[in-house]
PDB file of C-alpha atoms and ligand atoms in Angstrom:
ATOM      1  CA  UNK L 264     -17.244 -60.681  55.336  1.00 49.00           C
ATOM      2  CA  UNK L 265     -13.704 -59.476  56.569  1.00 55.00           C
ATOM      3  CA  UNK L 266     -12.868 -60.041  60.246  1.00 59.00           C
ATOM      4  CA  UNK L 267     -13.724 -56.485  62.870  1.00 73.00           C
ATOM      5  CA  UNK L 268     -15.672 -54.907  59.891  1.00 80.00           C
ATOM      6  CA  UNK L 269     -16.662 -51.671  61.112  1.00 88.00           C
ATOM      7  CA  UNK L 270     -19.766 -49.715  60.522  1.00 90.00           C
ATOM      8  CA  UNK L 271     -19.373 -47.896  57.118  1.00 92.00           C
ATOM      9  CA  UNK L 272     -23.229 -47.151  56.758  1.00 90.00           C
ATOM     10  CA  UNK L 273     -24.773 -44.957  59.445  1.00 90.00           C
ATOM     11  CA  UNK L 274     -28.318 -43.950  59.107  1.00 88.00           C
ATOM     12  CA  UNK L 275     -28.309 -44.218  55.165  1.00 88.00           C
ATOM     13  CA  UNK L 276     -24.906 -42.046  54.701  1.00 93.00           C
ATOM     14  CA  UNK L 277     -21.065 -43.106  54.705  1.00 96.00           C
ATOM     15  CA  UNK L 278     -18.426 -42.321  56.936  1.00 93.00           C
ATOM     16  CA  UNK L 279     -17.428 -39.201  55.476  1.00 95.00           C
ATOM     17  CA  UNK L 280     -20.814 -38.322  54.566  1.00 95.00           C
ATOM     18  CA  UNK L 281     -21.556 -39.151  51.242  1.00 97.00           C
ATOM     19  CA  UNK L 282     -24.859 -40.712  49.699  1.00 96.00           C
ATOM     20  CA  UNK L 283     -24.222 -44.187  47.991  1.00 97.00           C
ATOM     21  CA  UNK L 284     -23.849 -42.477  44.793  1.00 96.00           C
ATOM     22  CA  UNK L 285     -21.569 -39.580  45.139  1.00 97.00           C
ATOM     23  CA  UNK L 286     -18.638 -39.053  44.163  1.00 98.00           C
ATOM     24  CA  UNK L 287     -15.618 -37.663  46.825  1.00 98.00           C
ATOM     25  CA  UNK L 288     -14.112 -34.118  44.944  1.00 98.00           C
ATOM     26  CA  UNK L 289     -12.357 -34.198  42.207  1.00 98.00           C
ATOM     27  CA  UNK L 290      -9.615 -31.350  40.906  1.00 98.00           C
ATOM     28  CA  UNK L 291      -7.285 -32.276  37.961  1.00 98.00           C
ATOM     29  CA  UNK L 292      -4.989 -29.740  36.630  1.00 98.00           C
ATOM     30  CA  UNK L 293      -3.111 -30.018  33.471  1.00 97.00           C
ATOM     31  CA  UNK L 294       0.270 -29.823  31.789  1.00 97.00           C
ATOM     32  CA  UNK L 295       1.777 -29.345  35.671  1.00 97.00           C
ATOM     33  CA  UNK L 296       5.394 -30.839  34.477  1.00 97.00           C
ATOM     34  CA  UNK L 297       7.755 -29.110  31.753  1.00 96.00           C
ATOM     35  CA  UNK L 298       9.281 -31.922  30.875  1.00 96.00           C
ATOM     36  CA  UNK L 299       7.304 -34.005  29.891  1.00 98.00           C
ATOM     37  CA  UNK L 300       5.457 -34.401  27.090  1.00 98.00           C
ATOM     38  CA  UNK L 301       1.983 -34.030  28.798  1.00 98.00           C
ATOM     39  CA  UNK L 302       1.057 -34.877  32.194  1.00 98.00           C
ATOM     40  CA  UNK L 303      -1.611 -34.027  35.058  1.00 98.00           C
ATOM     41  CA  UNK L 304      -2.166 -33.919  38.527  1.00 98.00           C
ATOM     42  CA  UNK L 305      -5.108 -34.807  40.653  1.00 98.00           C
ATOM     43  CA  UNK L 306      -6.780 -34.694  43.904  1.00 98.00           C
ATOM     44  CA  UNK L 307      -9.610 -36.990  44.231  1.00 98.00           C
ATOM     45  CA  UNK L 308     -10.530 -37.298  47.831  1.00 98.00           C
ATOM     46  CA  UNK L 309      -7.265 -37.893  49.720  1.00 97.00           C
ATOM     47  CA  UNK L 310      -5.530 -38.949  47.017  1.00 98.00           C
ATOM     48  CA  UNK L 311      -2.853 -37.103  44.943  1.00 98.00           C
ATOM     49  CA  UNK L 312      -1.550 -38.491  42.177  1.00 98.00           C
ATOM     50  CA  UNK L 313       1.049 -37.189  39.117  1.00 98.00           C
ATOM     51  CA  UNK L 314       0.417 -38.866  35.452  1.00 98.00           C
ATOM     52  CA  UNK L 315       3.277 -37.631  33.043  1.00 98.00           C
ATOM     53  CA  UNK L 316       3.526 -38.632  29.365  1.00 98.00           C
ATOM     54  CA  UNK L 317       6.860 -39.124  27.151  1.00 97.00           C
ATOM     55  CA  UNK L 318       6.249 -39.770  23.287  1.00 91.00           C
ATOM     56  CA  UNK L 319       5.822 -40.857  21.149  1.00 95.00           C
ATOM     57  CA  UNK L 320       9.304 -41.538  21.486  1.00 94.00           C
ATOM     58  CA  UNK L 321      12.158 -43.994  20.319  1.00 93.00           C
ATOM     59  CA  UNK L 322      11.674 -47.725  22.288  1.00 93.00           C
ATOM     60  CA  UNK L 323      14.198 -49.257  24.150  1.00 84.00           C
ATOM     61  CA  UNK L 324      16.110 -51.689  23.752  1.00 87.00           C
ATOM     62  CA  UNK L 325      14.861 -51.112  19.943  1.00 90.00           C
ATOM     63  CA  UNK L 326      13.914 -55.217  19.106  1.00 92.00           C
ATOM     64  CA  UNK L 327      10.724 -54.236  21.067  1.00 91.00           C
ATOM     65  CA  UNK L 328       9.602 -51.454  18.209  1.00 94.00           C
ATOM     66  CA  UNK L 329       6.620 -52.986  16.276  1.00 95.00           C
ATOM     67  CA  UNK L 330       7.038 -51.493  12.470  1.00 95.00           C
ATOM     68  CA  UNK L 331       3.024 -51.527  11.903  1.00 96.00           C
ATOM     69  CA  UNK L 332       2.167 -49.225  15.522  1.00 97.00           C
ATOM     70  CA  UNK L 333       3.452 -47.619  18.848  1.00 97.00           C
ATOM     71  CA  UNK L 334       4.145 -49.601  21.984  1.00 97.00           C
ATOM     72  CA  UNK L 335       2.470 -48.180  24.903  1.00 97.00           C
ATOM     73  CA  UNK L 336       4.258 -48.688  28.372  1.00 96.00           C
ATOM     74  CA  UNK L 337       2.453 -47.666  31.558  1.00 98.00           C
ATOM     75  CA  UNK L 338       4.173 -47.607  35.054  1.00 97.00           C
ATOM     76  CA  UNK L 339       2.414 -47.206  37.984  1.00 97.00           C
ATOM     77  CA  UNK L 340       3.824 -47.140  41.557  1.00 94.00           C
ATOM     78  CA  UNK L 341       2.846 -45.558  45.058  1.00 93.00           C
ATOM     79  CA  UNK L 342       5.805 -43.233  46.664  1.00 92.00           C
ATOM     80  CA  UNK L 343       7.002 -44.651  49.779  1.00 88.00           C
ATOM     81  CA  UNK L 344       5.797 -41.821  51.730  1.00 89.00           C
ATOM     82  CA  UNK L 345       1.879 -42.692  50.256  1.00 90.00           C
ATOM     83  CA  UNK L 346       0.516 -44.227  53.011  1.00 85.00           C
ATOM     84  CA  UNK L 347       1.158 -45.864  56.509  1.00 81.00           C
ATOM     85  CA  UNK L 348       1.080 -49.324  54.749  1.00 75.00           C
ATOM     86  CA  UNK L 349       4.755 -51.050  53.992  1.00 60.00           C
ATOM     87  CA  UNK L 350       5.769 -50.870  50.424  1.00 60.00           C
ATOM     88  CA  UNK L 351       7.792 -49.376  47.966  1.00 56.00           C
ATOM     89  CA  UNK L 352      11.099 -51.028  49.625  1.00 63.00           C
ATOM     90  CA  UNK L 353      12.064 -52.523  46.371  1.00 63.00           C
ATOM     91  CA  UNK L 354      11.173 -51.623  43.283  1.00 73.00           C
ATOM     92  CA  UNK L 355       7.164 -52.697  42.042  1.00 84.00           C
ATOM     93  CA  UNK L 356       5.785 -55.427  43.863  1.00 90.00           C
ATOM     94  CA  UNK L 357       3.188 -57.666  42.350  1.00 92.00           C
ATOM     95  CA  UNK L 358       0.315 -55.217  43.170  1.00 93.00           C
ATOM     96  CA  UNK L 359       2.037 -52.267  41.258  1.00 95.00           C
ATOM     97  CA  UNK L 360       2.989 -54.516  38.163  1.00 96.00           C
ATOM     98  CA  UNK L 361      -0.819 -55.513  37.979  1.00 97.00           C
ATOM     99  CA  UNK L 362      -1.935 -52.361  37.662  1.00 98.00           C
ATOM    100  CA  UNK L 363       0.775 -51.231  35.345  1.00 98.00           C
ATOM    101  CA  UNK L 364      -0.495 -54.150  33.343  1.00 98.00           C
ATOM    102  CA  UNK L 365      -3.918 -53.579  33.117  1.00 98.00           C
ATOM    103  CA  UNK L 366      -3.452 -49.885  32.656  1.00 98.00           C
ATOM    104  CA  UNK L 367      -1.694 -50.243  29.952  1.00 98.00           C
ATOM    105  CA  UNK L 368      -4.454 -52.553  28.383  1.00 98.00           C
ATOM    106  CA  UNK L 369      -6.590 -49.959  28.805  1.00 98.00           C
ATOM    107  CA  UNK L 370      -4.621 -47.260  26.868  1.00 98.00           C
ATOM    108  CA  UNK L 371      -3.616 -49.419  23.835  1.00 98.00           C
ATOM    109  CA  UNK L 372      -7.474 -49.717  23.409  1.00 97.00           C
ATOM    110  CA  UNK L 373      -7.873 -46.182  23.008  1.00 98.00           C
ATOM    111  CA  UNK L 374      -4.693 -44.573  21.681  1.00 98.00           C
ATOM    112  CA  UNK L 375      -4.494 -44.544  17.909  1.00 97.00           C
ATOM    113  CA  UNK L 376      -1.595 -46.578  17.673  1.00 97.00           C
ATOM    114  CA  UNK L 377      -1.385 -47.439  13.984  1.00 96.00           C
ATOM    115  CA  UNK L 378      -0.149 -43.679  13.839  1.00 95.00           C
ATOM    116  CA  UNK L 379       2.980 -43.942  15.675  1.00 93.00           C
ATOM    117  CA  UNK L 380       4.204 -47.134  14.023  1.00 95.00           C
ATOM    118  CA  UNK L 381       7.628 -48.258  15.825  1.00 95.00           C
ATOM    119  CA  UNK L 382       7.377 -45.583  18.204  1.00 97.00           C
ATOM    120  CA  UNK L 383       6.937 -46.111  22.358  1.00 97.00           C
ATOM    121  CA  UNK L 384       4.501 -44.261  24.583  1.00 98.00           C
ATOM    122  CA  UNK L 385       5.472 -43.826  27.939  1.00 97.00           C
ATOM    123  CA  UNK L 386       2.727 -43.361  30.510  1.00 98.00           C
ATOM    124  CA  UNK L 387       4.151 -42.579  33.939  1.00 98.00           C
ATOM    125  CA  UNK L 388       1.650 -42.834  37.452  1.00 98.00           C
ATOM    126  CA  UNK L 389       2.924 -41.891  40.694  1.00 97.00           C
ATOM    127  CA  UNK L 390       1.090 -42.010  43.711  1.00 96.00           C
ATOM    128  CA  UNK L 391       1.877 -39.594  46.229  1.00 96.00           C
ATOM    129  CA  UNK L 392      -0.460 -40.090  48.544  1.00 96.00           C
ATOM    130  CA  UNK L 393      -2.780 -42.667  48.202  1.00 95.00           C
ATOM    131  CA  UNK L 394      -6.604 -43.408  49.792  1.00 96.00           C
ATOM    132  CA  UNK L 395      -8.780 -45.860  48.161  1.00 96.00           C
ATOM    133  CA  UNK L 396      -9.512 -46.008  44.220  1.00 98.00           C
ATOM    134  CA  UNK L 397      -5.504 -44.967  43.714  1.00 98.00           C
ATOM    135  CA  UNK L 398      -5.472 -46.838  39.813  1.00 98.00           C
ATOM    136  CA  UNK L 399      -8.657 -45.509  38.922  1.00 98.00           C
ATOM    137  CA  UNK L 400      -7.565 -42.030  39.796  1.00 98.00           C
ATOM    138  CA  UNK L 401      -4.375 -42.687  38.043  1.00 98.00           C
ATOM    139  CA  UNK L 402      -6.234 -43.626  35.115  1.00 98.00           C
ATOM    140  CA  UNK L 403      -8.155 -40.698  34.979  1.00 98.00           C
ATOM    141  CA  UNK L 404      -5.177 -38.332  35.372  1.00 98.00           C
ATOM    142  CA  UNK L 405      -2.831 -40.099  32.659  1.00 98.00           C
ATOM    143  CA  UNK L 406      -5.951 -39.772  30.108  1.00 98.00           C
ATOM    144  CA  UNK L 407      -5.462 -36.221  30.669  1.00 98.00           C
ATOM    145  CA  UNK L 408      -2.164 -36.436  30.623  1.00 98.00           C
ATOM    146  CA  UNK L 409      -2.376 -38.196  26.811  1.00 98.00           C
ATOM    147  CA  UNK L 410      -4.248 -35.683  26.052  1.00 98.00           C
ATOM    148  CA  UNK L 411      -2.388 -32.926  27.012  1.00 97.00           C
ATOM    149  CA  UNK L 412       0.568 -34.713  25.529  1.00 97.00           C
ATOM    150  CA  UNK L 413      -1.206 -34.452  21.833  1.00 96.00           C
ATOM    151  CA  UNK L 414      -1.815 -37.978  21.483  1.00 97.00           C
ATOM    152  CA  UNK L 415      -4.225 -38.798  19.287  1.00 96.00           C
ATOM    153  CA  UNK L 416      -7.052 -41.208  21.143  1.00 97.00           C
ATOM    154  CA  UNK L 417     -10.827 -42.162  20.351  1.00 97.00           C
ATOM    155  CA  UNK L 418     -11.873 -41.312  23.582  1.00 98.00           C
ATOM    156  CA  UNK L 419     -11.099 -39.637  26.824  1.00 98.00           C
ATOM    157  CA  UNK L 420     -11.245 -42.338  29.281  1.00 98.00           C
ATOM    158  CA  UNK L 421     -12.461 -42.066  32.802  1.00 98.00           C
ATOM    159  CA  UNK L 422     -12.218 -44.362  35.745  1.00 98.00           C
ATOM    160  CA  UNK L 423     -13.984 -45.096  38.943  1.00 98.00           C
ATOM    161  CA  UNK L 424     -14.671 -48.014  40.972  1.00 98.00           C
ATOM    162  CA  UNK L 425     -17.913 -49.121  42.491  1.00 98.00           C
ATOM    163  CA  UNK L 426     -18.651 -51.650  45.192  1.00 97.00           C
ATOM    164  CA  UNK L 427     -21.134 -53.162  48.092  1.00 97.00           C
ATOM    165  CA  UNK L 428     -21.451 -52.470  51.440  1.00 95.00           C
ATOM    166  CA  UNK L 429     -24.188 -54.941  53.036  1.00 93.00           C
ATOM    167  CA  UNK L 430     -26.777 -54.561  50.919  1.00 93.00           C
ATOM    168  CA  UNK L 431     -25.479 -51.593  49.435  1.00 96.00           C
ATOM    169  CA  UNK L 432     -24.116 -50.525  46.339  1.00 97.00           C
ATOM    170  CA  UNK L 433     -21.979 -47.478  46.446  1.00 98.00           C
ATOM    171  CA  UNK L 434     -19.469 -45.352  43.929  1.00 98.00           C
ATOM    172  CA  UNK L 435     -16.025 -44.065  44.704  1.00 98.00           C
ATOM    173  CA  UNK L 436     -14.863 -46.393  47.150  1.00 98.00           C
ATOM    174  CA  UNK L 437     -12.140 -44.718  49.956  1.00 97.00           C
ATOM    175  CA  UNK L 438      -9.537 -46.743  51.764  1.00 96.00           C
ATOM    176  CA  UNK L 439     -11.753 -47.842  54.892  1.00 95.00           C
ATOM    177  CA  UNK L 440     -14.366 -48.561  52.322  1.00 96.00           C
ATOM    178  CA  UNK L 441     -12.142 -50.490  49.864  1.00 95.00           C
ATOM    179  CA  UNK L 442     -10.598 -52.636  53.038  1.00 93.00           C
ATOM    180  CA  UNK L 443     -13.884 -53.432  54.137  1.00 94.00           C
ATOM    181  CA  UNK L 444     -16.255 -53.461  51.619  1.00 94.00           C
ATOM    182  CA  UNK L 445     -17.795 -56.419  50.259  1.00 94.00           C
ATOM    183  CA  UNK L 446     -17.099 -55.722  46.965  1.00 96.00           C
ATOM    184  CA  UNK L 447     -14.299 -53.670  45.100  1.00 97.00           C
ATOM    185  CA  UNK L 448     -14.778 -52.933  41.201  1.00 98.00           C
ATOM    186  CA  UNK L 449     -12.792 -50.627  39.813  1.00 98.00           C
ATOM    187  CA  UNK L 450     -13.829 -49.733  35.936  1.00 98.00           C
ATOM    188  CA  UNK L 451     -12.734 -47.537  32.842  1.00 98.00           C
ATOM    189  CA  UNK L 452     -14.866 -46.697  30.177  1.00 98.00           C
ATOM    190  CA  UNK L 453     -14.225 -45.243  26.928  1.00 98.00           C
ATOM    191  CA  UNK L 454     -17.701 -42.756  27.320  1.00 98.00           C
ATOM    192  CA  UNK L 455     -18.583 -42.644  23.777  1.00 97.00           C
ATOM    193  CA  UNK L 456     -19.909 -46.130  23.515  1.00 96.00           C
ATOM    194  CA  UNK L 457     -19.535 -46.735  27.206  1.00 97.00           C
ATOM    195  CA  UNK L 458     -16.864 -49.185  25.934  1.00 97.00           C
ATOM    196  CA  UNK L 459     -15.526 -50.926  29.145  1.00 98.00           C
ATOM    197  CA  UNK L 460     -11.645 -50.953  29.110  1.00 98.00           C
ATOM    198  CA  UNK L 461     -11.226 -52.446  32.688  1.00 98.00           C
ATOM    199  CA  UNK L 462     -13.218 -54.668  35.353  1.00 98.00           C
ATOM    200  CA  UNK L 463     -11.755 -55.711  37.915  1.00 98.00           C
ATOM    201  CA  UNK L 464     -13.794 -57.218  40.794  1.00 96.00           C
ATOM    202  CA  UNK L 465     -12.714 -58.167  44.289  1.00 94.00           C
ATOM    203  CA  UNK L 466     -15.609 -60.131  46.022  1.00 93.00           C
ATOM    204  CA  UNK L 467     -19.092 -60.903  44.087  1.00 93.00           C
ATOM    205  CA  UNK L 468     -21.608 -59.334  42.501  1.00 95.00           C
ATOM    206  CA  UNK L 469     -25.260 -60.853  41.780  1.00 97.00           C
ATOM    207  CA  UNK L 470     -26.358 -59.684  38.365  1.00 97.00           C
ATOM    208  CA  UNK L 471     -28.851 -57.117  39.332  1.00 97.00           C
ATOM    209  CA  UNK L 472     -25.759 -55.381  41.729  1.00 97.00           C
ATOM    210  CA  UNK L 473     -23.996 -55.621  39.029  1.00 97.00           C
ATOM    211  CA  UNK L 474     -26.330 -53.658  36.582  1.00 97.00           C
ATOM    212  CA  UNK L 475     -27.103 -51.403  39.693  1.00 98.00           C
ATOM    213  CA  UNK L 476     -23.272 -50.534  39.740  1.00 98.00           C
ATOM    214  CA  UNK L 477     -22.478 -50.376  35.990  1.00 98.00           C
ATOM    215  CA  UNK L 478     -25.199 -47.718  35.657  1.00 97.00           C
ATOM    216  CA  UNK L 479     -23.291 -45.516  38.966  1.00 98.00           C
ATOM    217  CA  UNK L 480     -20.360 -45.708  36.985  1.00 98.00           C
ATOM    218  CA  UNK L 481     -22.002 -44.423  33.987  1.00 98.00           C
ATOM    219  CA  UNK L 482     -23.439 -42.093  35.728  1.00 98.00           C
ATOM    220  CA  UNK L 483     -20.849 -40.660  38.258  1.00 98.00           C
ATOM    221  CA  UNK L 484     -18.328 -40.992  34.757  1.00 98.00           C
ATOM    222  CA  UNK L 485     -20.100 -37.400  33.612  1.00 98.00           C
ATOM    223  CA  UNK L 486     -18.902 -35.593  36.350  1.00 98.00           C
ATOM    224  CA  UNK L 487     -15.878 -37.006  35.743  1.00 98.00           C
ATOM    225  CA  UNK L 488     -15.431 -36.472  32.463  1.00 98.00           C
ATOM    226  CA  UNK L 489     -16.703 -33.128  32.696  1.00 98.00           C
ATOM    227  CA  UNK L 490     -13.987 -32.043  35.299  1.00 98.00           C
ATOM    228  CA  UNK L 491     -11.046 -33.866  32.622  1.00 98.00           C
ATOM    229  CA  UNK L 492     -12.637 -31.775  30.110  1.00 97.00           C
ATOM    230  CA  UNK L 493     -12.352 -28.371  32.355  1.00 97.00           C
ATOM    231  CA  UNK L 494      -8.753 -29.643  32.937  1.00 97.00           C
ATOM    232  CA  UNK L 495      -8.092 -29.627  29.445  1.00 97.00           C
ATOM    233  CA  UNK L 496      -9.952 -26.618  28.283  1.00 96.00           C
ATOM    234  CA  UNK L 497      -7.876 -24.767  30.890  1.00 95.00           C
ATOM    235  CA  UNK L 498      -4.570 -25.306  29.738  1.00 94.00           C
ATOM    236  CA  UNK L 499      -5.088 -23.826  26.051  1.00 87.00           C
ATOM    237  CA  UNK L 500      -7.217 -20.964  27.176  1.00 85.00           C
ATOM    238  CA  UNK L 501      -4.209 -20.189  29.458  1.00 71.00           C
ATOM    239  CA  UNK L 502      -2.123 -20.468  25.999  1.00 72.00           C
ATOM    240  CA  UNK L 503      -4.692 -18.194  23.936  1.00 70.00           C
ATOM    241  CA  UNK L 504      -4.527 -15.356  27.139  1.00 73.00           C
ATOM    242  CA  UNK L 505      -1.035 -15.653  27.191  1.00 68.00           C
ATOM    243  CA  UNK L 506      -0.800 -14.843  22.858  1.00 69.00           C
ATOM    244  CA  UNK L 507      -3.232 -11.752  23.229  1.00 71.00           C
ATOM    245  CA  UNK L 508      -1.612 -10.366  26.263  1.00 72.00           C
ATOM    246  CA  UNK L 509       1.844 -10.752  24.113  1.00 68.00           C
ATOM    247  CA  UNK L 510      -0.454  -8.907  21.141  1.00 65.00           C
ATOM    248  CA  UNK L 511      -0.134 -12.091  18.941  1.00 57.00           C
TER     249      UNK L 511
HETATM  250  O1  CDP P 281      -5.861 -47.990  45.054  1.00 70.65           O
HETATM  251  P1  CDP P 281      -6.745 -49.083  44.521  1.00 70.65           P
HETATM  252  O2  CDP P 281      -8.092 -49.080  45.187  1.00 70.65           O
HETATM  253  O3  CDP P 281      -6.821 -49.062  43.038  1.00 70.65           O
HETATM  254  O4  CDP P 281      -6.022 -50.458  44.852  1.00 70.65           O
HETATM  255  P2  CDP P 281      -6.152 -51.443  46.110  1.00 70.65           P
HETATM  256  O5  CDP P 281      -5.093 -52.478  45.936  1.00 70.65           O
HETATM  257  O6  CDP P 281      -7.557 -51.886  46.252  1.00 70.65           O
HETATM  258  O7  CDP P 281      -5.718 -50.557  47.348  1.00 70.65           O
HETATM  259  C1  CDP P 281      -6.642 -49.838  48.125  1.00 70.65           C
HETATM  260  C2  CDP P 281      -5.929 -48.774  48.907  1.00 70.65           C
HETATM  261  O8  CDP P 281      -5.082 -49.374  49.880  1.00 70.65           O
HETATM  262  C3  CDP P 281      -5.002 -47.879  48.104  1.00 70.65           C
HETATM  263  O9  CDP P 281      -5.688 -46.855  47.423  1.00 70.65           O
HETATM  264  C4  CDP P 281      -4.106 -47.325  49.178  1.00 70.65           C
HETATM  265  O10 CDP P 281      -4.754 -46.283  49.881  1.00 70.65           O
HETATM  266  C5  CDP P 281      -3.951 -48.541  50.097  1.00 70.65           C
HETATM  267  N1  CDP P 281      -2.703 -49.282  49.818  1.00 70.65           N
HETATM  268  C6  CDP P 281      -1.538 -48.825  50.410  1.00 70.65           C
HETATM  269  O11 CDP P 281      -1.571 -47.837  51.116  1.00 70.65           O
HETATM  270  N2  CDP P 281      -0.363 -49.472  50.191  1.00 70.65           N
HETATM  271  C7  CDP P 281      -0.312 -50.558  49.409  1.00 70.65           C
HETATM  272  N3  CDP P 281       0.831 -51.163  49.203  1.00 70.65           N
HETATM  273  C8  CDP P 281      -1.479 -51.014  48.806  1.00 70.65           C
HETATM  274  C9  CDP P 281      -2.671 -50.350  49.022  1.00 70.65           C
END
């Protein structure tokens, strides 16, 4: 229990609201940046957030090219202007490398890297504002991103985090909630198989929370998926209207 925890459950609803198992909104839009390769941009609750994709592409320096499949490479960082909190005075800090690391664990599991051999893909998250849940978010908006980029991937993964408050257990943690909570666990899951691609828990869980939370996940991931599927579909039935209103 953190010190001056304040009241983040009144009469059954949170702060801002929401039953224990909603979800805050959620708009992604797709192929927002011309340069890059693919790339997406979401809003999810007070968060805004730019994934952009480069590759598959050449590595650098070139020792790091694996002949048999592509290298991914996944930065995340928050813009200094993200939040009231001090950071971003120096390059990543050891939060930021984290979750580049264990982002990009969760994209080699689902990118079909043995057809890029020796190639690099770049996978790019910037936070520009950021409010609770800021690598799950990312995560969801750079599997767009792949997407949109053309790379080919088993799944389309989604990510969300769930946690406890008391007795509790509640999805889609914001920042009050995430600083205060009792427990923090973001996830990804590949939905096909509900593979899990990231856990990450800070605080406990008994087993039955656990199972509670899994299954919120699993079942706030259909929205979510559905609304990275929209995202998608979007962006090539802009492309189609665009053909017949050229008469192609
Ligand atoms: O964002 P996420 O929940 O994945 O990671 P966290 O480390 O649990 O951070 C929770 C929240 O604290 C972030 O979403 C940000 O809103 C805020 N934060 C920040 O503003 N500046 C930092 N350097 C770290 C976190």
């Amino acid at each position: 229990m953190k010190a001056n925890k304040p009241e983040l459950i009144v009469d059954g609803k949170r702060l801002d609201g929401r039953g224990f198992g909603d979800l805050r909104s959620i708009k992604i839009t797709a192929n927002v940046l011309d340069n890059a390769d693919g790339s997406a941009y979401i809003e999810w609750g007070g968060n805004k957030i730019l994934a952009a994709v480069y590759g598959p592409k050449e590595v650098f320096p070139k020792h790091f090219a694996d002949p048999t499949k592509a290298r991914v490479k996944c930065r995340y960082s928050m813009a200094p202007f993200s939040s009231l909190e001090e950071h971003g005075r120096s390059g990543p800090n050891r939060r930021a490398i984290e979750i580049s690391k264990v982002t990009t664990n969760v994209f080699e599991n689902v990118i079909m890297l043995s057809e890029f051999p020796g190639s690099e893909i770049d996978v790019f998250i910037e936070v520009l504002q950021g409010d609770g849940g800021t690598r799950a978010a990312g995560i969801t908006a750079a599997s767009v991103a792949l997407a949109n980029a053309g790379i080919h991937m088993k799944d389309l993964v989604y990510a969300v985090s769930a946690g406890k408050i008391g007795e509790d257990i509640v999805i889609d943690l914001n920042k009050i909630e995430d600083n205060y909570s009792d427990c923090d666990m973001p996830m990804a899951i590949a939905p096909r198989n509900n593979d899990v691609l990231l856990l990450q828990m800070d605080g406990g869980l008994s087993k039955e929370d656990l199972k509670k939370a899994v299954s919120m996940v699993i079942e706030a991931g259909k929205k979510i998926s559905s609304v990275q599927k929209e995202a998608l579909k979007k962006v090539y039935t802009g492309i189609a209207e665009k053909y017949e209103s050229n008469g192609v």
